[in-house]
Amino acid sequence: DTGVSQNPRHKITKRGQNVTFRCDPISEHNRLYWYRQTLGQGPEFLTYFQNEAQLEKSRLLSDRFSAERPKGSFSTLEIQRTEQGDSAMYLCASSLSNAAQETQYFGPGTRLLVL
Amino acid sequence: DAKTTQPTSMDCAEGRAANLPCNHSTISGNEYVYWYRQIHSQGPQYIIHGLKNNETNEMASLIITEDRKSSTLILPHATLRDTAVYYCIVRHLTNFGNEKLTFGTGTRLTIIP
């Protein structure tokens, strides 16, 4: 257990529905990352927060995706009007900014299946 | 960040040392080598990282060649629980930017009883 938690662990939804995932990082970590992983591939970067500010979004993050980190602690990732192509594992990682030693610690992920 | 090349899969007998190679021939002087692993259906787990010196921790050892163009992750006494996909990642740390990790497809290590 890394100290990063994600909920729910599994989500099955029908195409067109909205879903929201939550990530609780390690409490003192100021950076939070979201990644997406499809079958057989490594995780791919989606977006990144430093404290409450969302500083970068990948081109993978379409307009249907939105992420927030309102108080610089937990974060949510919402997908609107889900599509079958959104089926993937959504991973959250947190870190403490420090140039030499920054290490990201990952949560267990939320596995999404869109029917 | 520099690109890495890893074998697609490897087997290792239980109790033996597992040596996982990684090529990163385009690495630059301020880029670190990180290793993560991912056990089936779990999130990636940090293992170790280094810049140019060899590193050891309770999980593994990291050997980086003198020219830094390749490295080897060593699991000294592999157990069945070490069966996982191992990712070698080269990363430039800036301390003021997005330190996102760029994963490849990794090496699928299978420990054989």
mmCIF file of C-alpha atoms in Angstrom:
data_model
loop_
_atom_site.group_PDB
_atom_site.id
_atom_site.type_symbol
_atom_site.label_atom_id
_atom_site.label_comp_id
_atom_site.label_asym_id
_atom_site.label_seq_id
_atom_site.Cartn_x
_atom_site.Cartn_y
_atom_site.Cartn_z
ATOM 1 C CA ASP A 1 0.000 0.000 0.000
ATOM 2 C CA THR A 2 1.595 3.266 -1.185
ATOM 3 C CA GLY A 3 -0.759 5.552 0.722
ATOM 4 C CA VAL A 4 -2.531 6.718 -2.444
ATOM 5 C CA SER A 5 -6.128 5.560 -2.604
ATOM 6 C CA GLN A 6 -8.580 5.569 -5.480
ATOM 7 C CA ASN A 7 -12.306 5.017 -5.543
ATOM 8 C CA PRO A 8 -14.098 3.199 -6.908
ATOM 9 C CA ARG A 9 -11.784 0.367 -7.840
ATOM 10 C CA HIS A 10 -14.100 -0.820 -10.584
ATOM 11 C CA LYS A 11 -16.828 0.930 -12.542
ATOM 12 C CA ILE A 12 -19.116 -0.447 -15.215
ATOM 13 C CA THR A 13 -21.256 2.054 -17.042
ATOM 14 C CA LYS A 14 -23.311 2.348 -20.180
ATOM 15 C CA ARG A 15 -22.189 4.447 -23.099
ATOM 16 C CA GLY A 16 -23.326 8.033 -22.717
ATOM 17 C CA GLN A 17 -23.332 8.065 -18.925
ATOM 18 C CA ASN A 18 -21.107 10.303 -16.813
ATOM 19 C CA VAL A 19 -18.622 8.845 -14.344
ATOM 20 C CA THR A 20 -16.454 10.385 -11.635
ATOM 21 C CA PHE A 21 -13.373 8.927 -10.012
ATOM 22 C CA ARG A 22 -11.671 10.089 -6.860
ATOM 23 C CA CYS A 23 -8.015 10.048 -5.856
ATOM 24 C CA ASP A 24 -6.686 10.685 -2.355
ATOM 25 C CA PRO A 25 -2.938 11.306 -2.508
ATOM 26 C CA ILE A 26 -0.353 10.964 0.241
ATOM 27 C CA SER A 27 -1.253 13.825 2.546
ATOM 28 C CA GLU A 28 1.866 15.986 2.275
ATOM 29 C CA HIS A 29 2.283 15.545 -1.478
ATOM 30 C CA ASN A 30 1.718 18.715 -3.473
ATOM 31 C CA ARG A 31 1.765 17.157 -6.944
ATOM 32 C CA LEU A 32 -0.905 14.890 -8.325
ATOM 33 C CA TYR A 33 -0.980 13.144 -11.695
ATOM 34 C CA TRP A 34 -3.634 11.235 -13.607
ATOM 35 C CA TYR A 35 -2.686 8.530 -16.114
ATOM 36 C CA ARG A 36 -4.692 6.176 -18.302
ATOM 37 C CA GLN A 37 -3.684 2.639 -19.159
ATOM 38 C CA THR A 38 -5.218 0.445 -21.839
ATOM 39 C CA LEU A 39 -4.668 -3.271 -22.165
ATOM 40 C CA GLY A 40 -1.102 -4.229 -23.021
ATOM 41 C CA GLN A 41 0.197 -0.683 -22.887
ATOM 42 C CA GLY A 42 2.062 1.321 -20.296
ATOM 43 C CA PRO A 43 0.288 4.166 -18.512
ATOM 44 C CA GLU A 44 -0.100 7.424 -20.445
ATOM 45 C CA PHE A 45 -0.089 10.871 -18.871
ATOM 46 C CA LEU A 46 -3.418 12.724 -18.789
ATOM 47 C CA THR A 47 -3.056 15.724 -16.507
ATOM 48 C CA TYR A 48 -1.106 17.166 -13.605
ATOM 49 C CA PHE A 49 -1.774 19.383 -10.576
ATOM 50 C CA GLN A 50 0.563 21.316 -8.389
ATOM 51 C CA ASN A 51 -1.464 22.054 -5.271
ATOM 52 C CA GLU A 52 -4.872 23.099 -6.611
ATOM 53 C CA ALA A 53 -3.655 24.382 -9.958
ATOM 54 C CA GLN A 54 -4.037 22.195 -13.032
ATOM 55 C CA LEU A 55 -0.857 23.009 -14.897
ATOM 56 C CA GLU A 56 -0.835 20.680 -17.887
ATOM 57 C CA LYS A 57 -3.245 18.558 -19.845
ATOM 58 C CA SER A 58 -2.381 15.927 -22.413
ATOM 59 C CA ARG A 59 -3.909 15.913 -25.877
ATOM 60 C CA LEU A 60 -5.450 12.610 -24.748
ATOM 61 C CA LEU A 61 -7.712 14.590 -22.430
ATOM 62 C CA SER A 62 -10.666 15.426 -24.642
ATOM 63 C CA ASP A 63 -13.310 18.023 -23.787
ATOM 64 C CA ARG A 64 -15.386 15.284 -22.192
ATOM 65 C CA PHE A 65 -12.770 14.886 -19.464
ATOM 66 C CA SER A 66 -12.408 17.268 -16.561
ATOM 67 C CA ALA A 67 -10.245 17.061 -13.479
ATOM 68 C CA GLU A 68 -10.231 19.092 -10.308
ATOM 69 C CA ARG A 69 -8.245 19.339 -7.130
ATOM 70 C CA PRO A 70 -10.225 21.982 -5.244
ATOM 71 C CA LYS A 71 -8.270 22.267 -2.005
ATOM 72 C CA GLY A 72 -4.987 20.857 -3.146
ATOM 73 C CA SER A 73 -5.737 17.540 -1.488
ATOM 74 C CA PHE A 74 -7.977 14.959 -3.175
ATOM 75 C CA SER A 75 -8.705 15.075 -6.889
ATOM 76 C CA THR A 76 -11.604 14.001 -9.066
ATOM 77 C CA LEU A 77 -11.611 12.969 -12.703
ATOM 78 C CA GLU A 78 -14.948 13.154 -14.488
ATOM 79 C CA ILE A 79 -15.750 11.701 -17.873
ATOM 80 C CA GLN A 80 -18.928 12.958 -19.498
ATOM 81 C CA ARG A 81 -20.854 11.066 -22.169
ATOM 82 C CA THR A 82 -18.638 8.024 -21.881
ATOM 83 C CA GLU A 83 -17.643 6.112 -24.987
ATOM 84 C CA GLN A 84 -16.468 2.528 -25.338
ATOM 85 C CA GLY A 85 -12.992 3.830 -26.107
ATOM 86 C CA ASP A 86 -12.821 5.285 -22.604
ATOM 87 C CA SER A 87 -12.602 1.772 -21.167
ATOM 88 C CA ALA A 88 -9.251 1.653 -19.402
ATOM 89 C CA MET A 89 -7.525 1.707 -16.051
ATOM 90 C CA TYR A 90 -7.299 5.233 -14.640
ATOM 91 C CA LEU A 91 -4.321 5.708 -12.362
ATOM 92 C CA CYS A 92 -3.513 8.472 -9.947
ATOM 93 C CA ALA A 93 -0.036 9.235 -8.622
ATOM 94 C CA SER A 94 1.247 11.778 -6.135
ATOM 95 C CA SER A 95 4.644 13.206 -5.344
ATOM 96 C CA LEU A 96 6.440 15.838 -3.325
ATOM 97 C CA SER A 97 8.287 18.280 -5.557
ATOM 98 C CA ASN A 98 12.011 17.930 -5.052
ATOM 99 C CA ALA A 99 14.322 17.932 -8.069
ATOM 100 C CA ALA A 100 16.665 15.183 -7.008
ATOM 101 C CA GLN A 101 14.343 12.826 -5.254
ATOM 102 C CA GLU A 102 10.865 13.301 -6.672
ATOM 103 C CA THR A 103 9.207 9.944 -6.867
ATOM 104 C CA GLN A 104 5.641 9.326 -7.916
ATOM 105 C CA TYR A 105 3.613 6.866 -5.896
ATOM 106 C CA PHE A 106 0.655 5.290 -7.617
ATOM 107 C CA GLY A 107 -2.736 4.288 -6.372
ATOM 108 C CA PRO A 108 -4.347 0.955 -7.241
ATOM 109 C CA GLY A 109 -6.296 2.456 -10.121
ATOM 110 C CA THR A 110 -9.931 2.569 -11.159
ATOM 111 C CA ARG A 111 -10.848 0.122 -13.895
ATOM 112 C CA LEU A 112 -13.586 1.512 -16.131
ATOM 113 C CA LEU A 113 -15.649 -0.593 -18.499
ATOM 114 C CA VAL A 114 -18.025 1.200 -20.828
ATOM 115 C CA LEU A 115 -20.672 -1.052 -22.359
ATOM 116 C CA ASP B 1 12.830 12.571 -22.183
ATOM 117 C CA ALA B 2 15.087 9.916 -23.683
ATOM 118 C CA LYS B 3 13.566 6.805 -25.211
ATOM 119 C CA THR B 4 14.247 3.400 -23.659
ATOM 120 C CA THR B 5 14.391 -0.086 -25.142
ATOM 121 C CA GLN B 6 13.620 -3.191 -23.112
ATOM 122 C CA PRO B 7 13.105 -6.848 -24.021
ATOM 123 C CA THR B 8 9.455 -7.739 -24.306
ATOM 124 C CA SER B 9 9.645 -10.683 -21.921
ATOM 125 C CA MET B 10 12.018 -12.671 -19.728
ATOM 126 C CA ASP B 11 11.860 -15.738 -17.521
ATOM 127 C CA CYS B 12 13.837 -16.350 -14.345
ATOM 128 C CA ALA B 13 13.951 -19.315 -11.994
ATOM 129 C CA GLU B 14 12.721 -18.734 -8.476
ATOM 130 C CA GLY B 15 15.591 -17.994 -6.102
ATOM 131 C CA ARG B 16 17.935 -16.858 -8.853
ATOM 132 C CA ALA B 17 18.919 -13.286 -9.636
ATOM 133 C CA ALA B 18 16.772 -11.597 -12.248
ATOM 134 C CA ASN B 19 18.701 -9.186 -14.454
ATOM 135 C CA LEU B 20 16.545 -6.838 -16.507
ATOM 136 C CA PRO B 21 18.367 -4.761 -19.134
ATOM 137 C CA CYS B 22 17.419 -1.362 -20.479
ATOM 138 C CA ASN B 23 18.994 0.643 -23.282
ATOM 139 C CA HIS B 24 18.803 4.432 -23.196
ATOM 140 C CA SER B 25 21.482 5.462 -25.661
ATOM 141 C CA THR B 26 20.164 9.022 -26.082
ATOM 142 C CA ILE B 27 20.145 9.823 -22.371
ATOM 143 C CA SER B 28 21.432 13.270 -21.474
ATOM 144 C CA GLY B 29 23.568 14.259 -18.537
ATOM 145 C CA ASN B 30 20.733 15.493 -16.326
ATOM 146 C CA GLU B 31 18.339 12.611 -16.893
ATOM 147 C CA TYR B 32 17.686 9.998 -14.249
ATOM 148 C CA VAL B 33 16.890 6.323 -14.792
ATOM 149 C CA TYR B 34 13.790 5.159 -12.926
ATOM 150 C CA TRP B 35 12.393 1.647 -12.582
ATOM 151 C CA TYR B 36 8.809 0.812 -11.772
ATOM 152 C CA ARG B 37 6.986 -2.482 -11.857
ATOM 153 C CA GLN B 38 3.343 -3.344 -12.240
ATOM 154 C CA ILE B 39 1.886 -6.511 -10.873
ATOM 155 C CA HIS B 40 -1.251 -7.640 -12.648
ATOM 156 C CA SER B 41 -4.240 -5.321 -12.066
ATOM 157 C CA GLN B 42 -2.361 -3.072 -9.641
ATOM 158 C CA GLY B 43 -0.864 0.399 -9.963
ATOM 159 C CA PRO B 44 2.827 0.783 -10.836
ATOM 160 C CA GLN B 45 5.184 0.389 -7.905
ATOM 161 C CA TYR B 46 8.360 2.448 -7.589
ATOM 162 C CA ILE B 47 11.492 0.303 -7.312
ATOM 163 C CA ILE B 48 14.621 2.409 -7.606
ATOM 164 C CA HIS B 49 16.244 5.275 -9.484
ATOM 165 C CA GLY B 50 19.727 6.574 -10.200
ATOM 166 C CA LEU B 51 21.733 9.155 -12.097
ATOM 167 C CA LYS B 52 25.170 7.680 -12.716
ATOM 168 C CA ASN B 53 26.219 5.754 -9.640
ATOM 169 C CA ASN B 54 25.009 2.257 -8.903
ATOM 170 C CA GLU B 55 22.193 2.192 -6.396
ATOM 171 C CA THR B 56 20.836 -0.446 -4.047
ATOM 172 C CA ASN B 57 17.798 -0.555 -1.823
ATOM 173 C CA GLU B 58 15.764 -3.236 -0.092
ATOM 174 C CA MET B 59 14.062 -4.217 -3.330
ATOM 175 C CA ALA B 60 16.751 -4.179 -5.986
ATOM 176 C CA SER B 61 20.049 -2.940 -7.335
ATOM 177 C CA LEU B 62 20.501 -0.621 -10.288
ATOM 178 C CA ILE B 63 23.678 -0.846 -12.320
ATOM 179 C CA ILE B 64 24.271 2.023 -14.761
ATOM 180 C CA THR B 65 27.089 1.719 -17.298
ATOM 181 C CA GLU B 66 29.842 4.300 -17.229
ATOM 182 C CA ASP B 67 28.624 5.924 -20.467
ATOM 183 C CA ARG B 68 25.056 5.829 -19.041
ATOM 184 C CA LYS B 69 23.683 4.418 -22.267
ATOM 185 C CA SER B 70 22.293 1.333 -20.590
ATOM 186 C CA SER B 71 21.360 0.006 -17.190
ATOM 187 C CA THR B 72 20.396 -3.255 -15.496
ATOM 188 C CA LEU B 73 17.906 -3.792 -12.734
ATOM 189 C CA ILE B 74 18.842 -6.709 -10.520
ATOM 190 C CA LEU B 75 16.426 -8.550 -8.264
ATOM 191 C CA PRO B 76 18.885 -10.603 -6.213
ATOM 192 C CA HIS B 77 16.674 -13.531 -5.178
ATOM 193 C CA ALA B 78 13.569 -13.597 -7.320
ATOM 194 C CA THR B 79 10.336 -14.899 -5.827
ATOM 195 C CA LEU B 80 7.029 -15.720 -7.475
ATOM 196 C CA ARG B 81 5.704 -12.365 -6.255
ATOM 197 C CA ASP B 82 8.243 -10.612 -8.485
ATOM 198 C CA THR B 83 6.299 -11.697 -11.566
ATOM 199 C CA ALA B 84 5.294 -8.375 -13.107
ATOM 200 C CA VAL B 85 5.869 -5.930 -15.954
ATOM 201 C CA TYR B 86 9.008 -3.887 -15.309
ATOM 202 C CA TYR B 87 9.294 -0.396 -16.774
ATOM 203 C CA CYS B 88 12.552 1.462 -17.308
ATOM 204 C CA ILE B 89 11.954 5.215 -17.591
ATOM 205 C CA VAL B 90 14.419 7.998 -18.267
ATOM 206 C CA ARG B 91 13.384 11.285 -16.823
ATOM 207 C CA HIS B 92 14.644 14.837 -16.719
ATOM 208 C CA LEU B 93 13.948 16.423 -13.335
ATOM 209 C CA THR B 94 13.421 20.175 -13.316
ATOM 210 C CA ASN B 95 11.819 20.834 -9.894
ATOM 211 C CA PHE B 96 9.525 23.409 -11.434
ATOM 212 C CA GLY B 97 7.651 21.578 -14.120
ATOM 213 C CA ASN B 98 5.570 18.595 -15.011
ATOM 214 C CA GLU B 99 7.525 15.533 -13.984
ATOM 215 C CA LYS B 100 5.266 13.145 -15.862
ATOM 216 C CA LEU B 101 6.485 9.639 -16.443
ATOM 217 C CA THR B 102 6.635 8.333 -20.011
ATOM 218 C CA PHE B 103 6.119 4.582 -19.907
ATOM 219 C CA GLY B 104 6.988 2.180 -22.706
ATOM 220 C CA THR B 105 5.612 -1.340 -22.862
ATOM 221 C CA GLY B 106 8.167 -2.702 -20.377
ATOM 222 C CA THR B 107 9.524 -6.201 -19.818
ATOM 223 C CA ARG B 108 7.163 -8.911 -18.684
ATOM 224 C CA LEU B 109 9.171 -10.899 -16.132
ATOM 225 C CA THR B 110 7.903 -14.342 -15.230
ATOM 226 C CA ILE B 111 9.399 -16.131 -12.246
ATOM 227 C CA ILE B 112 9.287 -19.876 -12.727
ATOM 228 C CA PRO B 113 8.955 -22.191 -9.708
#
